[in-house]
PDB file of C-alpha atoms in Angstrom:
ATOM      1  CA  PRO A   1       9.443 -20.010 -41.307  1.00  0.00           C
ATOM      2  CA  ARG A   2      11.454 -17.138 -39.972  1.00  0.00           C
ATOM      3  CA  VAL A   3      13.596 -17.758 -36.877  1.00  0.00           C
ATOM      4  CA  PRO A   4      13.284 -15.176 -34.040  1.00  0.00           C
ATOM      5  CA  GLN A   5      16.239 -13.036 -32.976  1.00  0.00           C
ATOM      6  CA  ALA A   6      17.031 -15.108 -29.903  1.00  0.00           C
ATOM      7  CA  GLU A   7      19.573 -17.682 -28.848  1.00  0.00           C
ATOM      8  CA  TYR A   8      18.134 -21.160 -28.755  1.00  0.00           C
ATOM      9  CA  LEU A   9      19.015 -24.816 -28.778  1.00  0.00           C
ATOM     10  CA  GLU A  10      17.044 -27.303 -30.846  1.00  0.00           C
ATOM     11  CA  ILE A  11      16.938 -30.936 -29.740  1.00  0.00           C
ATOM     12  CA  TYR A  12      15.623 -33.594 -32.144  1.00  0.00           C
ATOM     13  CA  ASN A  13      14.250 -37.002 -31.154  1.00  0.00           C
ATOM     14  CA  ARG A  14      14.979 -39.296 -34.080  1.00  0.00           C
ATOM     15  CA  THR A  15      13.661 -42.373 -32.291  1.00  0.00           C
ATOM     16  CA  ASN A  16      10.162 -43.860 -32.279  1.00  0.00           C
ATOM     17  CA  SER A  17       9.944 -43.479 -28.507  1.00  0.00           C
ATOM     18  CA  LEU A  18       8.976 -40.621 -26.226  1.00  0.00           C
ATOM     19  CA  ILE A  19      12.045 -39.124 -24.518  1.00  0.00           C
ATOM     20  CA  MET A  20      11.559 -37.713 -21.024  1.00  0.00           C
ATOM     21  CA  LEU A  21      13.870 -34.794 -20.200  1.00  0.00           C
ATOM     22  CA  ASN A  22      13.243 -34.414 -16.471  1.00  0.00           C
ATOM     23  CA  ASN A  23      16.457 -34.783 -14.426  1.00  0.00           C
ATOM     24  CA  LEU A  24      18.537 -34.009 -17.526  1.00  0.00           C
ATOM     25  CA  ILE A  25      21.248 -31.394 -16.998  1.00  0.00           C
ATOM     26  CA  LEU A  26      22.765 -29.406 -19.855  1.00  0.00           C
ATOM     27  CA  LYS A  27      26.021 -27.663 -19.100  1.00  0.00           C
ATOM     28  CA  ASP A  28      28.844 -25.798 -20.719  1.00  0.00           C
ATOM     29  CA  ALA A  29      32.050 -24.291 -19.322  1.00  0.00           C
ATOM     30  CA  THR A  30      30.241 -21.576 -17.348  1.00  0.00           C
ATOM     31  CA  SER A  31      26.653 -22.572 -16.661  1.00  0.00           C
ATOM     32  CA  GLU A  32      24.242 -25.420 -16.091  1.00  0.00           C
ATOM     33  CA  ILE A  33      20.533 -25.868 -16.842  1.00  0.00           C
ATOM     34  CA  LYS A  34      18.319 -28.436 -15.139  1.00  0.00           C
ATOM     35  CA  MET A  35      15.592 -29.353 -17.582  1.00  0.00           C
ATOM     36  CA  PRO A  36      11.962 -28.970 -16.539  1.00  0.00           C
ATOM     37  CA  ALA A  37       9.671 -31.996 -16.477  1.00  0.00           C
ATOM     38  CA  THR A  38       8.946 -32.233 -20.199  1.00  0.00           C
ATOM     39  CA  PHE A  39       9.366 -34.618 -23.100  1.00  0.00           C
ATOM     40  CA  ILE A  40      10.111 -34.802 -26.810  1.00  0.00           C
ATOM     41  CA  LYS A  41       7.677 -36.770 -28.952  1.00  0.00           C
ATOM     42  CA  PRO A  42       9.023 -39.354 -31.414  1.00  0.00           C
ATOM     43  CA  GLN A  43      10.381 -37.855 -34.653  1.00  0.00           C
ATOM     44  CA  SER A  44       9.911 -34.341 -33.211  1.00  0.00           C
ATOM     45  CA  TYR A  45      11.997 -31.479 -31.934  1.00  0.00           C
ATOM     46  CA  LEU A  46      12.067 -29.211 -28.910  1.00  0.00           C
ATOM     47  CA  VAL A  47      13.437 -25.667 -28.887  1.00  0.00           C
ATOM     48  CA  LEU A  48      15.003 -24.379 -25.663  1.00  0.00           C
ATOM     49  CA  THR A  49      15.385 -20.647 -25.178  1.00  0.00           C
ATOM     50  CA  SER A  50      15.278 -18.141 -22.339  1.00  0.00           C
ATOM     51  CA  THR A  51      11.988 -17.633 -20.536  1.00  0.00           C
ATOM     52  CA  SER A  52      11.926 -14.019 -21.732  1.00  0.00           C
ATOM     53  CA  LYS A  53      12.247 -15.080 -25.405  1.00  0.00           C
ATOM     54  CA  SER A  54      10.036 -18.162 -25.508  1.00  0.00           C
ATOM     55  CA  SER A  55       6.973 -16.184 -26.618  1.00  0.00           C
ATOM     56  CA  LEU A  56       8.863 -15.213 -29.810  1.00  0.00           C
ATOM     57  CA  PHE A  57       8.662 -18.816 -30.943  1.00  0.00           C
ATOM     58  CA  ASN A  58       5.088 -19.345 -32.110  1.00  0.00           C
ATOM     59  CA  ASP A  59       5.446 -23.048 -31.653  1.00  0.00           C
ATOM     60  CA  LYS A  60       4.221 -25.577 -29.113  1.00  0.00           C
ATOM     61  CA  ASN A  61       7.626 -27.239 -29.302  1.00  0.00           C
ATOM     62  CA  ALA A  62       9.445 -24.271 -27.718  1.00  0.00           C
ATOM     63  CA  ILE A  63       9.947 -23.878 -23.989  1.00  0.00           C
ATOM     64  CA  GLY A  64      11.648 -21.239 -21.907  1.00  0.00           C
ATOM     65  CA  VAL A  65      14.208 -22.287 -19.325  1.00  0.00           C
ATOM     66  CA  THR A  66      15.916 -20.231 -16.654  1.00  0.00           C
ATOM     67  CA  SER A  67      19.644 -19.548 -16.888  1.00  0.00           C
ATOM     68  CA  PHE A  68      19.588 -19.832 -20.683  1.00  0.00           C
ATOM     69  CA  ILE A  69      21.785 -17.208 -22.321  1.00  0.00           C
TER      70      ILE A  69
END
């Protein structure tokens, strides 16, 4: 499949357990993102992108988060 023209981060859950992401904070040198109350299913991935670009990913495994570049 073709990847949209948007910045994104893909997280993969290689375990056999559900991973809850609420209270998780992702940060770099200049910004910080508090993850929404969501999860990653076992052996699945989750795509994080900006809220304005999330509709470009025709996938249930993509969510938009605020403050994402």
